[in-house]
GROMACS .gro file of C-alpha atoms in nm:
model
  399
    1UNK     CA    1   0.978   2.102   0.614
    2UNK     CA    2   0.954   1.765   0.440
    3UNK     CA    3   1.203   1.674   0.172
    4UNK     CA    4   1.209   1.422  -0.110
    5UNK     CA    5   1.367   1.160   0.113
    6UNK     CA    6   1.043   1.169   0.314
    7UNK     CA    7   0.849   1.109  -0.008
    8UNK     CA    8   1.082   0.819  -0.092
    9UNK     CA    9   1.019   0.668   0.250
   10UNK     CA   10   0.641   0.709   0.218
   11UNK     CA   11   0.615   0.549  -0.125
   12UNK     CA   12   0.846   0.264  -0.025
   13UNK     CA   13   0.624   0.214   0.280
   14UNK     CA   14   0.323   0.184   0.047
   15UNK     CA   15   0.499  -0.104  -0.127
   16UNK     CA   16   0.619  -0.258   0.199
   17UNK     CA   17   0.256  -0.262   0.315
   18UNK     CA   18   0.151  -0.459   0.006
   19UNK     CA   19   0.093  -0.213  -0.280
   20UNK     CA   20   0.238  -0.381  -0.592
   21UNK     CA   21   0.408  -0.067  -0.722
   22UNK     CA   22   0.373   0.310  -0.742
   23UNK     CA   23   0.527   0.609  -0.915
   24UNK     CA   24   0.537   0.982  -0.852
   25UNK     CA   25   0.667   1.281  -1.046
   26UNK     CA   26   0.676   1.647  -0.938
   27UNK     CA   27   0.769   1.931  -1.170
   28UNK     CA   28   0.777   2.308  -1.158
   29UNK     CA   29   0.803   2.551  -1.449
   30UNK     CA   30   0.940   2.288  -1.683
   31UNK     CA   31   1.191   2.137  -1.439
   32UNK     CA   32   1.141   1.788  -1.297
   33UNK     CA   33   1.203   1.805  -0.921
   34UNK     CA   34   1.119   1.447  -0.830
   35UNK     CA   35   1.078   1.130  -1.037
   36UNK     CA   36   1.086   0.791  -0.865
   37UNK     CA   37   0.945   0.438  -0.894
   38UNK     CA   38   0.884   0.173  -0.630
   39UNK     CA   39   0.784  -0.194  -0.632
   40UNK     CA   40   0.682  -0.403  -0.929
   41UNK     CA   41   0.508  -0.368  -1.261
   42UNK     CA   42   0.447  -0.744  -1.248
   43UNK     CA   43   0.501  -0.921  -0.917
   44UNK     CA   44   0.473  -1.273  -1.058
   45UNK     CA   45   0.754  -1.210  -1.307
   46UNK     CA   46   0.962  -1.007  -1.062
   47UNK     CA   47   0.950  -0.717  -1.308
   48UNK     CA   48   1.048  -0.397  -1.129
   49UNK     CA   49   0.853  -0.080  -1.205
   50UNK     CA   50   1.036   0.176  -1.420
   51UNK     CA   51   0.960   0.508  -1.586
   52UNK     CA   52   0.885   0.319  -1.907
   53UNK     CA   53   0.585   0.128  -1.771
   54UNK     CA   54   0.234   0.259  -1.836
   55UNK     CA   55  -0.074   0.258  -1.613
   56UNK     CA   56  -0.450   0.248  -1.667
   57UNK     CA   57  -0.584   0.592  -1.584
   58UNK     CA   58  -0.957   0.517  -1.543
   59UNK     CA   59  -1.119   0.851  -1.450
   60UNK     CA   60  -0.792   1.042  -1.458
   61UNK     CA   61  -0.865   1.029  -1.832
   62UNK     CA   62  -1.106   1.319  -1.766
   63UNK     CA   63  -0.822   1.571  -1.742
   64UNK     CA   64  -0.723   1.491  -2.100
   65UNK     CA   65  -1.084   1.458  -2.219
   66UNK     CA   66  -1.213   1.786  -2.080
   67UNK     CA   67  -0.896   1.977  -2.170
   68UNK     CA   68  -0.943   1.868  -2.531
   69UNK     CA   69  -1.310   1.964  -2.529
   70UNK     CA   70  -1.227   2.305  -2.382
   71UNK     CA   71  -0.973   2.355  -2.662
   72UNK     CA   72  -1.264   2.321  -2.903
   73UNK     CA   73  -1.474   2.554  -2.686
   74UNK     CA   74  -1.219   2.833  -2.715
   75UNK     CA   75  -1.223   2.782  -3.094
   76UNK     CA   76  -1.594   2.866  -3.100
   77UNK     CA   77  -1.716   2.514  -3.175
   78UNK     CA   78  -1.990   2.520  -2.909
   79UNK     CA   79  -2.130   2.726  -2.621
   80UNK     CA   80  -2.196   2.609  -2.268
   81UNK     CA   81  -2.558   2.716  -2.310
   82UNK     CA   82  -2.613   2.497  -2.618
   83UNK     CA   83  -2.881   2.231  -2.560
   84UNK     CA   84  -2.735   1.881  -2.576
   85UNK     CA   85  -3.005   1.785  -2.827
   86UNK     CA   86  -2.842   2.008  -3.089
   87UNK     CA   87  -2.565   1.746  -3.101
   88UNK     CA   88  -2.764   1.439  -2.995
   89UNK     CA   89  -3.125   1.488  -3.113
   90UNK     CA   90  -3.253   1.193  -2.909
   91UNK     CA   91  -3.206   1.403  -2.592
   92UNK     CA   92  -3.459   1.667  -2.702
   93UNK     CA   93  -3.741   1.532  -2.483
   94UNK     CA   94  -3.556   1.444  -2.165
   95UNK     CA   95  -3.745   1.297  -1.871
   96UNK     CA   96  -3.669   1.308  -1.499
   97UNK     CA   97  -3.767   1.109  -1.191
   98UNK     CA   98  -3.959   1.305  -0.925
   99UNK     CA   99  -4.041   1.159  -0.585
  100UNK     CA  100  -4.387   1.237  -0.446
  101UNK     CA  101  -4.454   1.297  -0.073
  102UNK     CA  102  -4.598   0.944  -0.048
  103UNK     CA  103  -4.268   0.798  -0.169
  104UNK     CA  104  -4.384   0.702  -0.517
  105UNK     CA  105  -4.187   0.825  -0.817
  106UNK     CA  106  -4.328   1.001  -1.124
  107UNK     CA  107  -4.144   1.018  -1.456
  108UNK     CA  108  -4.210   1.362  -1.604
  109UNK     CA  109  -4.052   1.592  -1.866
  110UNK     CA  110  -3.767   1.813  -1.751
  111UNK     CA  111  -3.838   2.184  -1.718
  112UNK     CA  112  -3.521   2.273  -1.906
  113UNK     CA  113  -3.306   2.075  -2.150
  114UNK     CA  114  -2.966   1.932  -2.069
  115UNK     CA  115  -2.703   2.184  -2.181
  116UNK     CA  116  -2.335   2.139  -2.256
  117UNK     CA  117  -2.254   2.304  -1.923
  118UNK     CA  118  -2.439   2.023  -1.747
  119UNK     CA  119  -2.217   1.758  -1.904
  120UNK     CA  120  -1.907   1.966  -1.830
  121UNK     CA  121  -1.976   1.993  -1.457
  122UNK     CA  122  -2.156   1.662  -1.393
  123UNK     CA  123  -2.499   1.811  -1.324
  124UNK     CA  124  -2.692   1.642  -1.607
  125UNK     CA  125  -2.845   1.378  -1.377
  126UNK     CA  126  -2.708   1.058  -1.532
  127UNK     CA  127  -2.488   0.820  -1.327
  128UNK     CA  128  -2.279   0.533  -1.453
  129UNK     CA  129  -2.475   0.206  -1.456
  130UNK     CA  130  -2.361   0.119  -1.105
  131UNK     CA  131  -2.423   0.243  -0.752
  132UNK     CA  132  -2.273   0.590  -0.731
  133UNK     CA  133  -2.333   0.900  -0.524
  134UNK     CA  134  -2.688   0.970  -0.418
  135UNK     CA  135  -2.858   0.736  -0.666
  136UNK     CA  136  -2.918   0.398  -0.496
  137UNK     CA  137  -2.962   0.082  -0.700
  138UNK     CA  138  -3.342   0.086  -0.657
  139UNK     CA  139  -3.375   0.441  -0.792
  140UNK     CA  140  -3.558   0.448  -1.129
  141UNK     CA  141  -3.259   0.621  -1.290
  142UNK     CA  142  -3.024   0.345  -1.177
  143UNK     CA  143  -3.270   0.074  -1.281
  144UNK     CA  144  -3.324   0.233  -1.623
  145UNK     CA  145  -2.950   0.280  -1.672
  146UNK     CA  146  -2.887  -0.089  -1.604
  147UNK     CA  147  -3.170  -0.187  -1.837
  148UNK     CA  148  -3.040   0.039  -2.115
  149UNK     CA  149  -2.690  -0.106  -2.090
  150UNK     CA  150  -2.792  -0.472  -2.057
  151UNK     CA  151  -2.851  -0.544  -2.430
  152UNK     CA  152  -2.533  -0.361  -2.524
  153UNK     CA  153  -2.326  -0.566  -2.282
  154UNK     CA  154  -2.493  -0.887  -2.393
  155UNK     CA  155  -2.410  -0.828  -2.759
  156UNK     CA  156  -2.045  -0.764  -2.674
  157UNK     CA  157  -1.877  -0.474  -2.852
  158UNK     CA  158  -2.071  -0.149  -2.879
  159UNK     CA  159  -1.976   0.198  -2.992
  160UNK     CA  160  -1.989   0.514  -2.785
  161UNK     CA  161  -2.261   0.646  -3.016
  162UNK     CA  162  -2.473   0.334  -2.953
  163UNK     CA  163  -2.426   0.376  -2.580
  164UNK     CA  164  -2.525   0.743  -2.587
  165UNK     CA  165  -2.835   0.661  -2.791
  166UNK     CA  166  -2.939   0.383  -2.552
  167UNK     CA  167  -2.900   0.602  -2.242
  168UNK     CA  168  -3.115   0.878  -2.394
  169UNK     CA  169  -3.421   0.681  -2.278
  170UNK     CA  170  -3.311   0.690  -1.912
  171UNK     CA  171  -3.500   0.936  -1.686
  172UNK     CA  172  -3.265   1.182  -1.519
  173UNK     CA  173  -3.218   1.163  -1.143
  174UNK     CA  174  -3.308   1.533  -1.111
  175UNK     CA  175  -3.373   1.851  -1.307
  176UNK     CA  176  -3.054   1.932  -1.504
  177UNK     CA  177  -2.823   2.173  -1.324
  178UNK     CA  178  -2.972   2.130  -0.977
  179UNK     CA  179  -2.750   1.854  -0.829
  180UNK     CA  180  -2.403   1.706  -0.884
  181UNK     CA  181  -2.390   1.341  -0.989
  182UNK     CA  182  -2.066   1.187  -1.109
  183UNK     CA  183  -2.109   0.959  -1.406
  184UNK     CA  184  -2.228   0.940  -1.765
  185UNK     CA  185  -2.167   1.308  -1.837
  186UNK     CA  186  -1.811   1.215  -1.935
  187UNK     CA  187  -1.940   0.973  -2.200
  188UNK     CA  188  -2.149   1.257  -2.340
  189UNK     CA  189  -1.842   1.483  -2.335
  190UNK     CA  190  -1.645   1.220  -2.528
  191UNK     CA  191  -1.939   1.195  -2.767
  192UNK     CA  192  -1.915   1.569  -2.825
  193UNK     CA  193  -1.556   1.524  -2.942
  194UNK     CA  194  -1.676   1.264  -3.192
  195UNK     CA  195  -1.960   1.482  -3.323
  196UNK     CA  196  -1.744   1.792  -3.352
  197UNK     CA  197  -1.443   1.625  -3.513
  198UNK     CA  198  -1.611   1.330  -3.691
  199UNK     CA  199  -1.372   1.063  -3.563
  200UNK     CA  200  -1.331   0.850  -3.248
  201UNK     CA  201  -1.280   1.053  -2.932
  202UNK     CA  202  -0.948   0.882  -2.862
  203UNK     CA  203  -0.812   1.001  -3.195
  204UNK     CA  204  -0.934   1.355  -3.129
  205UNK     CA  205  -0.746   1.359  -2.797
  206UNK     CA  206  -0.439   1.215  -2.968
  207UNK     CA  207  -0.441   1.469  -3.251
  208UNK     CA  208  -0.525   1.782  -3.053
  209UNK     CA  209  -0.347   1.712  -2.724
  210UNK     CA  210  -0.114   1.413  -2.702
  211UNK     CA  211   0.079   1.470  -3.024
  212UNK     CA  212   0.139   1.846  -2.971
  213UNK     CA  213   0.260   1.766  -2.619
  214UNK     CA  214   0.487   1.484  -2.736
  215UNK     CA  215   0.299   1.232  -2.521
  216UNK     CA  216   0.424   0.930  -2.714
  217UNK     CA  217   0.334   0.676  -2.445
  218UNK     CA  218  -0.025   0.795  -2.406
  219UNK     CA  219  -0.340   0.679  -2.586
  220UNK     CA  220  -0.695   0.556  -2.538
  221UNK     CA  221  -0.593   0.234  -2.709
  222UNK     CA  222  -0.295  -0.002  -2.722
  223UNK     CA  223  -0.042   0.053  -2.997
  224UNK     CA  224   0.324  -0.034  -3.046
  225UNK     CA  225   0.465  -0.190  -2.731
  226UNK     CA  226   0.219  -0.033  -2.483
  227UNK     CA  227   0.068  -0.375  -2.410
  228UNK     CA  228   0.408  -0.510  -2.305
  229UNK     CA  229   0.472  -0.203  -2.089
  230UNK     CA  230   0.132  -0.211  -1.914
  231UNK     CA  231   0.156  -0.280  -1.540
  232UNK     CA  232  -0.044  -0.561  -1.380
  233UNK     CA  233  -0.394  -0.463  -1.268
  234UNK     CA  234  -0.411  -0.622  -0.925
  235UNK     CA  235  -0.724  -0.692  -0.724
  236UNK     CA  236  -0.753  -0.710  -0.347
  237UNK     CA  237  -0.915  -1.036  -0.234
  238UNK     CA  238  -1.245  -0.992  -0.054
  239UNK     CA  239  -1.199  -0.958   0.320
  240UNK     CA  240  -0.823  -0.902   0.291
  241UNK     CA  241  -0.614  -0.593   0.343
  242UNK     CA  242  -0.283  -0.498   0.188
  243UNK     CA  243  -0.003  -0.677   0.367
  244UNK     CA  244  -0.206  -0.993   0.432
  245UNK     CA  245  -0.058  -1.310   0.293
  246UNK     CA  246  -0.192  -1.376  -0.059
  247UNK     CA  247  -0.392  -1.051  -0.048
  248UNK     CA  248  -0.354  -0.970  -0.419
  249UNK     CA  249  -0.445  -1.149  -0.736
  250UNK     CA  250  -0.493  -1.088  -1.108
  251UNK     CA  251  -0.815  -1.267  -1.206
  252UNK     CA  252  -0.770  -1.424  -1.547
  253UNK     CA  253  -1.130  -1.354  -1.643
  254UNK     CA  254  -1.065  -0.981  -1.600
  255UNK     CA  255  -0.756  -0.954  -1.817
  256UNK     CA  256  -0.752  -0.626  -2.005
  257UNK     CA  257  -0.977  -0.717  -2.302
  258UNK     CA  258  -1.268  -0.537  -2.133
  259UNK     CA  259  -1.092  -0.208  -2.061
  260UNK     CA  260  -0.775  -0.194  -2.269
  261UNK     CA  261  -0.714  -0.293  -2.629
  262UNK     CA  262  -0.631  -0.181  -2.983
  263UNK     CA  263  -0.829   0.097  -3.149
  264UNK     CA  264  -1.189  -0.011  -3.206
  265UNK     CA  265  -1.173  -0.316  -2.980
  266UNK     CA  266  -1.296  -0.163  -2.651
  267UNK     CA  267  -1.662  -0.072  -2.612
  268UNK     CA  268  -1.781   0.280  -2.542
  269UNK     CA  269  -1.518   0.541  -2.460
  270UNK     CA  270  -1.187   0.372  -2.369
  271UNK     CA  271  -0.983   0.532  -2.091
  272UNK     CA  272  -0.626   0.655  -2.129
  273UNK     CA  273  -0.311   0.449  -2.078
  274UNK     CA  274  -0.003   0.659  -1.990
  275UNK     CA  275   0.281   0.704  -1.742
  276UNK     CA  276   0.399   0.976  -1.505
  277UNK     CA  277   0.646   1.138  -1.743
  278UNK     CA  278   0.392   1.164  -2.023
  279UNK     CA  279   0.100   1.282  -1.811
  280UNK     CA  280   0.327   1.535  -1.646
  281UNK     CA  281   0.360   1.706  -1.985
  282UNK     CA  282  -0.015   1.767  -1.978
  283UNK     CA  283  -0.019   1.872  -1.613
  284UNK     CA  284   0.281   2.103  -1.658
  285UNK     CA  285   0.117   2.264  -1.959
  286UNK     CA  286  -0.193   2.332  -1.747
  287UNK     CA  287   0.020   2.459  -1.456
  288UNK     CA  288   0.209   2.699  -1.680
  289UNK     CA  289  -0.073   2.886  -1.850
  290UNK     CA  290  -0.138   2.653  -2.142
  291UNK     CA  291   0.211   2.667  -2.295
  292UNK     CA  292   0.437   2.368  -2.369
  293UNK     CA  293   0.793   2.430  -2.488
  294UNK     CA  294   0.698   2.769  -2.625
  295UNK     CA  295   0.387   2.644  -2.803
  296UNK     CA  296   0.045   2.753  -2.680
  297UNK     CA  297  -0.189   2.457  -2.647
  298UNK     CA  298  -0.483   2.623  -2.467
  299UNK     CA  299  -0.553   2.974  -2.344
  300UNK     CA  300  -0.469   3.079  -1.988
  301UNK     CA  301  -0.818   3.219  -1.946
  302UNK     CA  302  -0.969   2.890  -2.059
  303UNK     CA  303  -0.766   2.711  -1.793
  304UNK     CA  304  -0.899   2.956  -1.536
  305UNK     CA  305  -1.252   2.874  -1.653
  306UNK     CA  306  -1.186   2.501  -1.617
  307UNK     CA  307  -1.075   2.552  -1.256
  308UNK     CA  308  -1.360   2.781  -1.152
  309UNK     CA  309  -1.598   2.619  -0.905
  310UNK     CA  310  -1.943   2.570  -1.061
  311UNK     CA  311  -2.121   2.405  -0.767
  312UNK     CA  312  -2.340   2.586  -0.518
  313UNK     CA  313  -2.279   2.539  -0.144
  314UNK     CA  314  -2.592   2.323  -0.137
  315UNK     CA  315  -2.457   2.095  -0.411
  316UNK     CA  316  -2.123   2.064  -0.234
  317UNK     CA  317  -2.294   1.990   0.096
  318UNK     CA  318  -2.523   1.722  -0.048
  319UNK     CA  319  -2.329   1.571  -0.337
  320UNK     CA  320  -1.960   1.660  -0.326
  321UNK     CA  321  -1.845   1.617   0.029
  322UNK     CA  322  -1.652   1.338   0.196
  323UNK     CA  323  -1.310   1.305   0.357
  324UNK     CA  324  -1.146   1.247   0.018
  325UNK     CA  325  -1.308   1.540  -0.165
  326UNK     CA  326  -1.308   1.776   0.135
  327UNK     CA  327  -1.195   2.129   0.055
  328UNK     CA  328  -1.256   2.098  -0.319
  329UNK     CA  329  -1.511   2.246  -0.557
  330UNK     CA  330  -1.579   2.122  -0.909
  331UNK     CA  331  -1.534   2.308  -1.235
  332UNK     CA  332  -1.537   2.166  -1.587
  333UNK     CA  333  -1.432   1.802  -1.563
  334UNK     CA  334  -1.195   1.866  -1.272
  335UNK     CA  335  -1.194   1.966  -0.906
  336UNK     CA  336  -1.007   2.260  -0.755
  337UNK     CA  337  -0.895   2.345  -0.403
  338UNK     CA  338  -1.119   2.608  -0.248
  339UNK     CA  339  -1.068   2.559   0.127
  340UNK     CA  340  -0.736   2.473   0.293
  341UNK     CA  341  -0.881   2.396   0.632
  342UNK     CA  342  -1.175   2.179   0.527
  343UNK     CA  343  -0.953   1.967   0.306
  344UNK     CA  344  -0.645   1.974   0.532
  345UNK     CA  345  -0.468   2.045   0.204
  346UNK     CA  346  -0.123   2.209   0.214
  347UNK     CA  347  -0.123   2.311  -0.152
  348UNK     CA  348  -0.235   2.640  -0.304
  349UNK     CA  349  -0.598   2.749  -0.354
  350UNK     CA  350  -0.693   2.697  -0.717
  351UNK     CA  351  -0.478   2.386  -0.763
  352UNK     CA  352  -0.684   2.154  -0.980
  353UNK     CA  353  -0.694   1.802  -1.121
  354UNK     CA  354  -0.868   1.470  -1.066
  355UNK     CA  355  -0.819   1.109  -0.968
  356UNK     CA  356  -0.872   0.765  -1.122
  357UNK     CA  357  -1.041   0.452  -0.994
  358UNK     CA  358  -0.731   0.244  -1.065
  359UNK     CA  359  -0.525   0.450  -0.817
  360UNK     CA  360  -0.402   0.747  -1.020
  361UNK     CA  361  -0.397   1.113  -0.910
  362UNK     CA  362  -0.277   1.438  -1.066
  363UNK     CA  363  -0.292   1.807  -0.978
  364UNK     CA  364  -0.165   2.132  -1.131
  365UNK     CA  365  -0.102   2.456  -0.941
  366UNK     CA  366  -0.092   2.757  -1.176
  367UNK     CA  367   0.007   2.993  -0.895
  368UNK     CA  368   0.351   2.826  -0.872
  369UNK     CA  369   0.374   2.639  -1.203
  370UNK     CA  370   0.381   2.309  -1.014
  371UNK     CA  371   0.238   1.972  -1.113
  372UNK     CA  372   0.221   1.643  -0.923
  373UNK     CA  373   0.140   1.308  -1.083
  374UNK     CA  374   0.103   0.984  -0.886
  375UNK     CA  375   0.013   0.638  -1.018
  376UNK     CA  376  -0.061   0.286  -0.905
  377UNK     CA  377  -0.304   0.024  -1.036
  378UNK     CA  378  -0.506  -0.162  -0.772
  379UNK     CA  379  -0.874  -0.254  -0.732
  380UNK     CA  380  -1.012  -0.119  -0.503
  381UNK     CA  381  -0.758   0.160  -0.521
  382UNK     CA  382  -0.755   0.256  -0.149
  383UNK     CA  383  -0.718   0.612  -0.269
  384UNK     CA  384  -0.786   0.791   0.057
  385UNK     CA  385  -0.502   0.616   0.239
  386UNK     CA  386  -0.247   0.655  -0.040
  387UNK     CA  387  -0.336   0.980  -0.215
  388UNK     CA  388  -0.391   1.204   0.086
  389UNK     CA  389  -0.062   1.097   0.245
  390UNK     CA  390   0.125   1.136  -0.082
  391UNK     CA  391  -0.035   1.478  -0.137
  392UNK     CA  392   0.064   1.605   0.206
  393UNK     CA  393   0.426   1.496   0.172
  394UNK     CA  394   0.460   1.608  -0.192
  395UNK     CA  395   0.338   1.961  -0.119
  396UNK     CA  396   0.545   1.965   0.199
  397UNK     CA  397   0.859   1.916  -0.010
  398UNK     CA  398   0.796   2.237  -0.206
  399UNK     CA  399   0.916   2.579  -0.095
   0.00000   0.00000   0.00000
């Protein structure tokens, strides 16, 4: 059996191999079992990483986003079968791209409308405006997405509502509900928060989730001293690997103004900034049936719905299978372990969570009340190397 000294050695090895810094926290039934920090928050300043520093979460934001939306679901604010156009009328006459046998593509009306379920489980057919999944850059959906976003990016700041309206003209990559495609569905989910609560999505998440959980170092925007506590967002030089001399840099032109800033200064839907101790409060609440310090935040049955696989075997085989995702299905905004052997995963079936493009990872296991949160910030994040090793050792430390 592994122990926490093995986890210490692994995470220190990550740093020794060139990762600027990383953090990991493991808790079970309200008790923190492991909480440690390695490397630097800022290498240039020699600033060592501590529990107080915060990280960019990128797509790990989805755990908070979809949990908040499901809190509204269990309050009767919407149904999964509701057409998206009831909330965003511009999506009433959705189009899709259909490839003919001769290779040409027709743009035709969808047979069925996009529903809320389709934005909850990433089957609405809209990618991000970049190469992702099974939609290559030449695909009409990718081309149209880039064209829709171009004027918004050129004008500078744009709201989430403006972005959602612009993307409504993009033909879907497939009939809604027939394939999995990671991407713009999360922007539509954030837009639902704004429509339902009539305020920015980040404030909805703050009011309904972060404040009840006491997550005082978590937000979708900078406030207080979060900017001073934010770790460096390092980039790996092209053609280099971690450990190479001068492998990392922080490009001045990419300083956080594009992805992190005060409320109302970041375009679209800003992602969460947080740290392991704060995000563990969310993950522990999910691991322990929706209760935090005696207060119910979300129903246990709603959590079970979140972590129910919604993808068919065909979708998993075509769209949700690689060595990083192996063994997982996908529910509402999060993945869950369905197959030990395929994933070589030593956790419990039903454990669920997600990951973030900046190097963050989190998972909750309701069967044991366990949560694991890991964070680093690096582009590209080299997630397969770091996360799968960390996951194996972390679960190996648990009896």
